[in-house]
Amino acid sequence: MSSPADAPPPEVSLGLALRGALGGVLMGLANLVPGISGGTMLLAAGVYPAFVGAIAELTLLRFRARSLVLVGSIVGAAALAILLLAGPTRTLVIEQRWIMYSLFIGLTLGGVPLVWRLARPATTSTWLGAAAGFGLMVLMALTNPAGGGGDIHPALFTLGGLAGAGAMILPGVSGGYLLLVLGQYLPILGAIDKLRASIAGGLDTALLLEALSVVVPVGIGVVAGVVGVSHALRWALRRFPKGTFGVLMGLLLGAVVGLWPFQEGRPPELGERLEGRVVTEALLAELEPEDYPLERFAPSAGQLGGALLLIGAGLGATLLIGRIGGSGEAE
């Protein structure tokens, strides 16, 4: 006769839900900050392998209580963190761009050792993949400098959600950065903050519809990314692990190119062409600060020193999180 001590542990526990919620909050914060990977945050909370397995189960229509609780706690906590903090993060990026970009550079570079540990020993395919990933990010940064706003077609928001969701799945890849170089980071944060404001203001219909015009396409892309891109990435890692990790490492290194900190938004002048349109007084009145063209400036000695300190702080933070995540046990 078996004793209660011999009984298997419960499939669902309060500890599982709490660890999922912690991982979700960290992942939500990571998605707001370019340079930090949501996957790295789940590693830090010790729930990354369980989360990936639960997503795979749910997409195959296997609805175990454990998987539902884990995914629900992670997604719910992440959504709440994003909803509450999108506005302050957007304001900081617009008003303190050189400070935030310096921090983003350090956070981004901190993901390189994490991916390198997964990629080693390096092979020819690793280096070829790294070169391809680096070249792709440089091309994206040069053709679409980070930080732009302006009019974006809803289909592009769906693609942004797709890219961001795919980046959540793998440690070391920042969904926030991909949105930044695609010019969708600030518009999406602004839409999320408008959604929060419309709810807090008693469901302001006009504001709600304006927010949903961005949030809904992004949400569709996120769902498609979690379901489809996650399976494609796992397939690539199984079939071509060295080359895939090489691409991820190149993406991280190339991301820094688009994060040059010493640039600021400049109000366009009348008659200037902006995104194919001539700037008029009417257009100038409609533009938000996030839509202003970016131009580089010469930093002062204090700004240069501060940037180096922030880069070091971001690098150290990501390395510490990766170290904690590497020692965390899977659920």
mmCIF file of C-alpha atoms in Angstrom:
data_model
loop_
_atom_site.group_PDB
_atom_site.id
_atom_site.type_symbol
_atom_site.label_atom_id
_atom_site.label_comp_id
_atom_site.label_asym_id
_atom_site.label_seq_id
_atom_site.Cartn_x
_atom_site.Cartn_y
_atom_site.Cartn_z
ATOM 1 C CA MET A 1 0.000 0.000 0.000
ATOM 2 C CA SER A 2 1.501 3.358 -0.986
ATOM 3 C CA SER A 3 1.829 6.192 1.511
ATOM 4 C CA PRO A 4 0.907 9.847 0.834
ATOM 5 C CA ALA A 5 4.620 10.588 0.627
ATOM 6 C CA ASP A 6 4.891 8.258 -2.370
ATOM 7 C CA ALA A 7 2.183 10.119 -4.308
ATOM 8 C CA PRO A 8 3.331 12.057 -7.392
ATOM 9 C CA PRO A 9 3.578 15.830 -7.019
ATOM 10 C CA PRO A 10 0.468 17.757 -8.067
ATOM 11 C CA GLU A 11 0.386 18.738 -11.735
ATOM 12 C CA VAL A 12 -0.623 22.314 -10.863
ATOM 13 C CA SER A 13 0.761 24.165 -7.859
ATOM 14 C CA LEU A 14 0.829 27.686 -6.485
ATOM 15 C CA GLY A 15 4.609 27.678 -6.922
ATOM 16 C CA LEU A 16 4.241 26.962 -10.639
ATOM 17 C CA ALA A 17 1.801 29.853 -11.059
ATOM 18 C CA LEU A 18 3.998 32.246 -9.059
ATOM 19 C CA ARG A 19 7.141 31.361 -11.017
ATOM 20 C CA GLY A 20 5.171 31.751 -14.225
ATOM 21 C CA ALA A 21 3.931 35.172 -13.095
ATOM 22 C CA LEU A 22 7.471 36.253 -12.189
ATOM 23 C CA GLY A 23 8.748 35.093 -15.561
ATOM 24 C CA GLY A 24 5.852 36.879 -17.270
ATOM 25 C CA VAL A 25 6.603 40.197 -15.563
ATOM 26 C CA LEU A 26 10.272 39.897 -16.528
ATOM 27 C CA MET A 27 9.347 38.965 -20.097
ATOM 28 C CA GLY A 28 6.946 41.922 -20.343
ATOM 29 C CA LEU A 29 9.668 44.292 -19.175
ATOM 30 C CA ALA A 30 12.085 42.702 -21.655
ATOM 31 C CA ASN A 31 9.706 43.304 -24.550
ATOM 32 C CA LEU A 32 9.520 46.982 -23.604
ATOM 33 C CA VAL A 33 13.304 47.373 -23.532
ATOM 34 C CA PRO A 34 15.213 46.737 -26.775
ATOM 35 C CA GLY A 35 18.263 44.592 -26.078
ATOM 36 C CA ILE A 36 16.793 42.230 -23.497
ATOM 37 C CA SER A 37 15.344 38.941 -24.712
ATOM 38 C CA GLY A 38 12.065 37.655 -23.340
ATOM 39 C CA GLY A 39 13.474 34.149 -23.583
ATOM 40 C CA THR A 40 16.410 35.170 -21.405
ATOM 41 C CA MET A 41 13.998 36.466 -18.763
ATOM 42 C CA LEU A 42 12.109 33.172 -18.732
ATOM 43 C CA LEU A 43 15.441 31.402 -18.344
ATOM 44 C CA ALA A 44 16.179 33.620 -15.355
ATOM 45 C CA ALA A 45 12.855 32.645 -13.770
ATOM 46 C CA GLY A 46 13.559 28.950 -14.447
ATOM 47 C CA VAL A 47 10.430 28.383 -16.568
ATOM 48 C CA TYR A 48 11.774 28.655 -20.129
ATOM 49 C CA PRO A 49 11.861 24.917 -21.038
ATOM 50 C CA ALA A 50 8.441 24.379 -19.447
ATOM 51 C CA PHE A 51 7.009 27.397 -21.316
ATOM 52 C CA VAL A 52 8.265 26.198 -24.704
ATOM 53 C CA GLY A 53 6.887 22.723 -23.994
ATOM 54 C CA ALA A 54 3.532 24.137 -22.880
ATOM 55 C CA ILE A 55 3.245 26.273 -26.037
ATOM 56 C CA ALA A 56 3.958 23.187 -28.154
ATOM 57 C CA GLU A 57 1.247 21.238 -26.296
ATOM 58 C CA LEU A 58 -1.378 23.947 -26.647
ATOM 59 C CA THR A 59 -0.708 24.478 -30.356
ATOM 60 C CA LEU A 60 -1.265 20.723 -30.798
ATOM 61 C CA LEU A 61 -4.586 21.091 -28.910
ATOM 62 C CA ARG A 62 -3.385 19.177 -25.868
ATOM 63 C CA PHE A 63 -4.932 21.133 -22.998
ATOM 64 C CA ARG A 64 -3.265 19.925 -19.807
ATOM 65 C CA ALA A 65 -4.053 21.952 -16.695
ATOM 66 C CA ARG A 66 -0.328 22.463 -16.029
ATOM 67 C CA SER A 67 0.274 23.942 -19.465
ATOM 68 C CA LEU A 68 -2.794 26.181 -19.247
ATOM 69 C CA VAL A 69 -1.801 27.544 -15.820
ATOM 70 C CA LEU A 70 1.818 28.147 -16.816
ATOM 71 C CA VAL A 71 1.064 29.864 -20.128
ATOM 72 C CA GLY A 72 -1.837 31.810 -18.591
ATOM 73 C CA SER A 73 0.257 33.120 -15.695
ATOM 74 C CA ILE A 74 3.172 34.087 -17.956
ATOM 75 C CA VAL A 75 1.069 35.750 -20.665
ATOM 76 C CA GLY A 76 -1.227 37.500 -18.169
ATOM 77 C CA ALA A 77 1.635 38.926 -16.110
ATOM 78 C CA ALA A 78 3.540 39.986 -19.244
ATOM 79 C CA ALA A 79 0.485 41.742 -20.686
ATOM 80 C CA LEU A 80 -0.123 43.606 -17.422
ATOM 81 C CA ALA A 81 3.509 44.764 -17.211
ATOM 82 C CA ILE A 82 3.431 45.981 -20.817
ATOM 83 C CA LEU A 83 0.092 47.767 -20.361
ATOM 84 C CA LEU A 84 1.231 49.657 -17.267
ATOM 85 C CA LEU A 85 4.782 50.546 -18.328
ATOM 86 C CA ALA A 86 4.568 51.163 -22.094
ATOM 87 C CA GLY A 87 3.822 54.877 -21.645
ATOM 88 C CA PRO A 88 6.732 55.726 -19.309
ATOM 89 C CA THR A 89 9.149 53.713 -21.450
ATOM 90 C CA ARG A 90 8.046 55.508 -24.632
ATOM 91 C CA THR A 91 8.458 58.910 -22.958
ATOM 92 C CA LEU A 92 11.974 58.086 -21.807
ATOM 93 C CA VAL A 93 13.023 56.929 -25.282
ATOM 94 C CA ILE A 94 11.717 60.131 -26.891
ATOM 95 C CA GLU A 95 12.998 62.601 -24.291
ATOM 96 C CA GLN A 96 16.198 60.855 -23.153
ATOM 97 C CA ARG A 97 17.165 58.993 -26.291
ATOM 98 C CA TRP A 98 20.955 58.980 -25.822
ATOM 99 C CA ILE A 99 20.602 57.636 -22.277
ATOM 100 C CA MET A 100 18.165 54.894 -23.232
ATOM 101 C CA TYR A 101 20.061 53.890 -26.387
ATOM 102 C CA SER A 102 23.329 53.637 -24.436
ATOM 103 C CA LEU A 103 21.621 51.313 -21.988
ATOM 104 C CA PHE A 104 20.091 49.334 -24.878
ATOM 105 C CA ILE A 105 23.552 48.821 -26.429
ATOM 106 C CA GLY A 106 24.877 47.273 -23.223
ATOM 107 C CA LEU A 107 21.804 45.099 -22.803
ATOM 108 C CA THR A 108 22.108 43.907 -26.397
ATOM 109 C CA LEU A 109 25.817 43.052 -26.185
ATOM 110 C CA GLY A 110 25.152 41.131 -22.974
ATOM 111 C CA GLY A 111 23.148 38.577 -24.954
ATOM 112 C CA VAL A 112 26.141 37.628 -27.132
ATOM 113 C CA PRO A 113 27.884 35.395 -24.525
ATOM 114 C CA LEU A 114 24.612 33.569 -23.891
ATOM 115 C CA VAL A 115 24.208 32.674 -27.563
ATOM 116 C CA TRP A 116 27.934 31.918 -27.881
ATOM 117 C CA ARG A 117 27.675 29.310 -25.115
ATOM 118 C CA LEU A 118 24.908 27.610 -27.076
ATOM 119 C CA ALA A 119 26.801 27.847 -30.398
ATOM 120 C CA ARG A 120 30.245 26.595 -29.399
ATOM 121 C CA PRO A 121 32.300 24.883 -30.625
ATOM 122 C CA ALA A 122 31.945 27.129 -33.641
ATOM 123 C CA THR A 123 32.009 25.681 -37.139
ATOM 124 C CA THR A 124 32.130 27.212 -40.604
ATOM 125 C CA SER A 125 28.330 27.325 -40.676
ATOM 126 C CA THR A 126 28.369 29.232 -37.370
ATOM 127 C CA TRP A 127 30.593 31.972 -38.786
ATOM 128 C CA LEU A 128 28.682 32.108 -42.081
ATOM 129 C CA GLY A 129 25.421 32.414 -40.163
ATOM 130 C CA ALA A 130 26.909 35.132 -37.958
ATOM 131 C CA ALA A 131 28.026 37.096 -41.016
ATOM 132 C CA ALA A 132 24.563 36.771 -42.571
ATOM 133 C CA GLY A 133 22.803 37.871 -39.364
ATOM 134 C CA PHE A 134 25.170 40.805 -38.877
ATOM 135 C CA GLY A 135 24.740 41.947 -42.478
ATOM 136 C CA LEU A 136 20.961 41.748 -42.227
ATOM 137 C CA MET A 137 20.852 43.944 -39.113
ATOM 138 C CA VAL A 138 23.233 46.504 -40.621
ATOM 139 C CA LEU A 139 21.081 46.660 -43.754
ATOM 140 C CA MET A 140 17.934 47.154 -41.655
ATOM 141 C CA ALA A 141 19.584 49.883 -39.596
ATOM 142 C CA LEU A 142 20.832 51.766 -42.665
ATOM 143 C CA THR A 143 17.578 51.550 -44.633
ATOM 144 C CA ASN A 144 15.247 52.237 -41.702
ATOM 145 C CA PRO A 145 17.026 54.084 -38.881
ATOM 146 C CA ALA A 146 15.704 53.255 -35.423
ATOM 147 C CA GLY A 147 13.176 55.448 -33.780
ATOM 148 C CA GLY A 148 10.921 56.548 -36.601
ATOM 149 C CA GLY A 149 7.213 56.853 -36.311
ATOM 150 C CA GLY A 150 4.932 58.090 -39.072
ATOM 151 C CA ASP A 151 2.158 56.265 -40.891
ATOM 152 C CA ILE A 152 2.527 52.489 -40.899
ATOM 153 C CA HIS A 153 0.213 50.104 -42.739
ATOM 154 C CA PRO A 154 -1.665 47.689 -40.441
ATOM 155 C CA ALA A 155 -0.127 44.742 -42.300
ATOM 156 C CA LEU A 156 3.311 45.955 -41.226
ATOM 157 C CA PHE A 157 2.152 46.034 -37.601
ATOM 158 C CA THR A 158 1.136 42.381 -38.027
ATOM 159 C CA LEU A 159 4.612 41.597 -39.348
ATOM 160 C CA GLY A 160 6.078 43.491 -36.400
ATOM 161 C CA GLY A 161 4.043 41.394 -33.985
ATOM 162 C CA LEU A 162 5.172 38.270 -35.830
ATOM 163 C CA ALA A 163 8.840 39.260 -35.544
ATOM 164 C CA GLY A 164 8.493 40.264 -31.906
ATOM 165 C CA ALA A 165 6.767 37.015 -30.944
ATOM 166 C CA GLY A 166 9.358 34.937 -32.761
ATOM 167 C CA ALA A 167 12.118 36.763 -30.925
ATOM 168 C CA MET A 168 10.466 35.952 -27.575
ATOM 169 C CA ILE A 169 10.981 32.252 -28.118
ATOM 170 C CA LEU A 170 14.778 32.210 -28.314
ATOM 171 C CA PRO A 171 17.055 33.516 -25.557
ATOM 172 C CA GLY A 172 19.346 36.310 -26.663
ATOM 173 C CA VAL A 173 17.076 37.802 -29.350
ATOM 174 C CA SER A 174 15.259 41.022 -28.479
ATOM 175 C CA GLY A 175 11.789 41.530 -29.909
ATOM 176 C CA GLY A 176 11.856 45.157 -28.772
ATOM 177 C CA TYR A 177 14.952 45.827 -30.852
ATOM 178 C CA LEU A 178 13.438 44.261 -33.962
ATOM 179 C CA LEU A 179 10.461 46.597 -33.570
ATOM 180 C CA LEU A 180 12.839 49.518 -33.048
ATOM 181 C CA VAL A 181 14.703 49.011 -36.317
ATOM 182 C CA LEU A 182 11.402 48.392 -38.134
ATOM 183 C CA GLY A 183 10.236 51.824 -36.973
ATOM 184 C CA GLN A 184 7.323 50.326 -35.010
ATOM 185 C CA TYR A 185 8.618 50.493 -31.449
ATOM 186 C CA LEU A 186 7.364 53.942 -30.453
ATOM 187 C CA PRO A 187 4.018 53.713 -32.337
ATOM 188 C CA ILE A 188 3.221 50.381 -30.654
ATOM 189 C CA LEU A 189 4.158 51.675 -27.199
ATOM 190 C CA GLY A 190 2.012 54.743 -27.839
ATOM 191 C CA ALA A 191 -0.965 52.596 -28.872
ATOM 192 C CA ILE A 192 -0.639 50.423 -25.762
ATOM 193 C CA ASP A 193 -0.531 53.521 -23.567
ATOM 194 C CA LYS A 194 -3.640 54.879 -25.314
ATOM 195 C CA LEU A 195 -5.360 51.554 -24.614
ATOM 196 C CA ARG A 196 -4.490 51.889 -20.929
ATOM 197 C CA ALA A 197 -5.689 55.513 -20.891
ATOM 198 C CA SER A 198 -8.979 54.635 -22.595
ATOM 199 C CA ILE A 199 -9.674 51.918 -20.017
ATOM 200 C CA ALA A 200 -8.690 54.153 -17.097
ATOM 201 C CA GLY A 201 -10.840 56.991 -18.470
ATOM 202 C CA GLY A 202 -14.044 54.980 -18.534
ATOM 203 C CA LEU A 203 -13.679 53.454 -22.006
ATOM 204 C CA ASP A 204 -13.124 56.516 -24.181
ATOM 205 C CA THR A 205 -14.480 55.087 -27.472
ATOM 206 C CA ALA A 206 -12.445 57.269 -29.858
ATOM 207 C CA LEU A 207 -9.199 56.655 -27.995
ATOM 208 C CA LEU A 208 -9.977 52.935 -27.704
ATOM 209 C CA LEU A 209 -10.588 52.557 -31.446
ATOM 210 C CA GLU A 210 -7.390 54.459 -32.234
ATOM 211 C CA ALA A 211 -5.412 52.165 -29.935
ATOM 212 C CA LEU A 212 -7.041 48.988 -31.265
ATOM 213 C CA SER A 213 -6.171 49.937 -34.856
ATOM 214 C CA VAL A 214 -2.576 49.200 -33.880
ATOM 215 C CA VAL A 215 -2.944 46.708 -31.016
ATOM 216 C CA VAL A 216 -5.194 44.272 -32.919
ATOM 217 C CA PRO A 217 -2.858 43.803 -35.955
ATOM 218 C CA VAL A 218 0.107 43.461 -33.594
ATOM 219 C CA GLY A 219 -1.817 40.920 -31.515
ATOM 220 C CA ILE A 220 -2.631 38.868 -34.615
ATOM 221 C CA GLY A 221 1.052 38.852 -35.511
ATOM 222 C CA VAL A 222 2.027 37.837 -31.968
ATOM 223 C CA VAL A 223 -0.349 34.856 -31.994
ATOM 224 C CA ALA A 224 0.825 33.783 -35.444
ATOM 225 C CA GLY A 225 4.434 34.191 -34.352
ATOM 226 C CA VAL A 226 4.070 32.124 -31.196
ATOM 227 C CA VAL A 227 2.275 29.345 -33.063
ATOM 228 C CA GLY A 228 4.227 29.326 -36.317
ATOM 229 C CA VAL A 229 7.614 30.967 -35.853
ATOM 230 C CA SER A 230 8.352 29.053 -32.650
ATOM 231 C CA HIS A 231 7.949 25.735 -34.463
ATOM 232 C CA ALA A 232 10.049 26.959 -37.402
ATOM 233 C CA LEU A 233 12.828 28.114 -35.071
ATOM 234 C CA ARG A 234 12.850 24.815 -33.209
ATOM 235 C CA TRP A 235 13.022 22.975 -36.535
ATOM 236 C CA ALA A 236 15.981 25.116 -37.622
ATOM 237 C CA LEU A 237 17.753 24.481 -34.328
ATOM 238 C CA ARG A 238 17.258 20.736 -34.691
ATOM 239 C CA ARG A 239 18.386 20.595 -38.327
ATOM 240 C CA PHE A 240 20.991 23.381 -38.465
ATOM 241 C CA PRO A 241 21.934 24.234 -34.862
ATOM 242 C CA LYS A 242 25.368 25.739 -35.547
ATOM 243 C CA GLY A 243 24.232 27.929 -38.405
ATOM 244 C CA THR A 244 21.096 29.031 -36.556
ATOM 245 C CA PHE A 245 22.997 30.057 -33.445
ATOM 246 C CA GLY A 246 25.508 31.822 -35.676
ATOM 247 C CA VAL A 247 22.679 33.864 -37.228
ATOM 248 C CA LEU A 248 21.378 34.766 -33.752
ATOM 249 C CA MET A 249 24.838 35.896 -32.663
ATOM 250 C CA GLY A 250 25.212 38.015 -35.803
ATOM 251 C CA LEU A 251 21.805 39.589 -35.198
ATOM 252 C CA LEU A 252 22.860 40.660 -31.714
ATOM 253 C CA LEU A 253 26.180 42.136 -32.837
ATOM 254 C CA GLY A 254 24.581 43.903 -35.801
ATOM 255 C CA ALA A 255 21.831 45.325 -33.605
ATOM 256 C CA VAL A 256 24.307 47.760 -32.067
ATOM 257 C CA VAL A 257 24.712 49.530 -35.426
ATOM 258 C CA GLY A 258 21.147 50.829 -35.257
ATOM 259 C CA LEU A 259 21.500 52.028 -31.675
ATOM 260 C CA TRP A 260 23.977 54.887 -32.082
ATOM 261 C CA PRO A 261 23.079 56.863 -28.956
ATOM 262 C CA PHE A 262 24.043 60.402 -29.952
ATOM 263 C CA GLN A 263 21.070 61.265 -32.122
ATOM 264 C CA GLU A 264 17.923 63.224 -31.428
ATOM 265 C CA GLY A 265 14.633 64.082 -33.044
ATOM 266 C CA ARG A 266 14.676 67.361 -34.960
ATOM 267 C CA PRO A 267 11.448 69.206 -35.832
ATOM 268 C CA PRO A 268 11.296 69.287 -39.648
ATOM 269 C CA GLU A 269 11.336 72.612 -41.456
ATOM 270 C CA LEU A 270 8.635 73.909 -43.773
ATOM 271 C CA GLY A 271 9.202 72.720 -47.344
ATOM 272 C CA GLU A 272 11.369 69.795 -46.238
ATOM 273 C CA ARG A 273 10.465 66.343 -47.549
ATOM 274 C CA LEU A 274 9.588 63.854 -44.829
ATOM 275 C CA GLU A 275 8.789 60.258 -45.774
ATOM 276 C CA GLY A 276 7.788 61.313 -49.274
ATOM 277 C CA ARG A 277 5.661 64.277 -48.168
ATOM 278 C CA VAL A 278 6.403 67.998 -48.250
ATOM 279 C CA VAL A 279 6.223 69.481 -44.763
ATOM 280 C CA THR A 280 3.475 72.081 -44.498
ATOM 281 C CA GLU A 281 2.169 73.952 -41.483
ATOM 282 C CA ALA A 282 -0.775 71.534 -41.311
ATOM 283 C CA LEU A 283 1.507 68.491 -41.420
ATOM 284 C CA LEU A 284 3.873 70.011 -38.883
ATOM 285 C CA ALA A 285 0.971 70.517 -36.469
ATOM 286 C CA GLU A 286 0.004 66.841 -36.818
ATOM 287 C CA LEU A 287 3.477 65.422 -36.201
ATOM 288 C CA GLU A 288 4.341 63.898 -32.848
ATOM 289 C CA PRO A 289 7.907 64.091 -31.455
ATOM 290 C CA GLU A 290 8.361 60.396 -32.284
ATOM 291 C CA ASP A 291 7.811 61.238 -35.973
ATOM 292 C CA TYR A 292 10.652 63.757 -36.157
ATOM 293 C CA PRO A 293 13.656 62.813 -38.317
ATOM 294 C CA LEU A 294 16.716 61.804 -36.320
ATOM 295 C CA GLU A 295 20.033 63.568 -36.701
ATOM 296 C CA ARG A 296 23.348 62.863 -35.014
ATOM 297 C CA PHE A 297 25.054 65.333 -32.708
ATOM 298 C CA ALA A 298 28.525 65.657 -31.181
ATOM 299 C CA PRO A 299 28.367 64.455 -27.559
ATOM 300 C CA SER A 300 29.897 66.388 -24.692
ATOM 301 C CA ALA A 301 32.553 64.767 -22.525
ATOM 302 C CA GLY A 302 29.929 64.125 -19.847
ATOM 303 C CA GLN A 303 27.558 62.476 -22.296
ATOM 304 C CA LEU A 304 30.344 60.299 -23.701
ATOM 305 C CA GLY A 305 31.410 59.172 -20.237
ATOM 306 C CA GLY A 306 27.812 58.623 -19.178
ATOM 307 C CA ALA A 307 27.143 56.556 -22.277
ATOM 308 C CA LEU A 308 30.115 54.288 -21.548
ATOM 309 C CA LEU A 309 28.930 53.793 -17.968
ATOM 310 C CA LEU A 310 25.403 52.969 -19.118
ATOM 311 C CA ILE A 311 26.705 50.524 -21.727
ATOM 312 C CA GLY A 312 28.712 48.809 -18.996
ATOM 313 C CA ALA A 313 25.695 48.733 -16.670
ATOM 314 C CA GLY A 314 23.461 47.217 -19.352
ATOM 315 C CA LEU A 315 26.108 44.663 -20.285
ATOM 316 C CA GLY A 316 26.560 43.646 -16.646
ATOM 317 C CA ALA A 317 22.792 43.378 -16.073
ATOM 318 C CA THR A 318 22.244 41.052 -19.023
ATOM 319 C CA LEU A 319 25.263 38.906 -18.126
ATOM 320 C CA LEU A 320 23.962 38.586 -14.563
ATOM 321 C CA ILE A 321 20.483 37.629 -15.749
ATOM 322 C CA GLY A 322 21.954 35.100 -18.164
ATOM 323 C CA ARG A 323 24.061 33.626 -15.365
ATOM 324 C CA ILE A 324 21.025 33.283 -13.107
ATOM 325 C CA GLY A 325 19.003 31.801 -15.933
ATOM 326 C CA GLY A 326 21.760 29.360 -16.808
ATOM 327 C CA SER A 327 21.707 27.989 -13.281
ATOM 328 C CA GLY A 328 17.917 27.886 -13.034
ATOM 329 C CA GLU A 329 16.236 24.509 -13.166
ATOM 330 C CA ALA A 330 13.446 23.802 -15.588
ATOM 331 C CA GLU A 331 10.018 23.255 -14.255
#
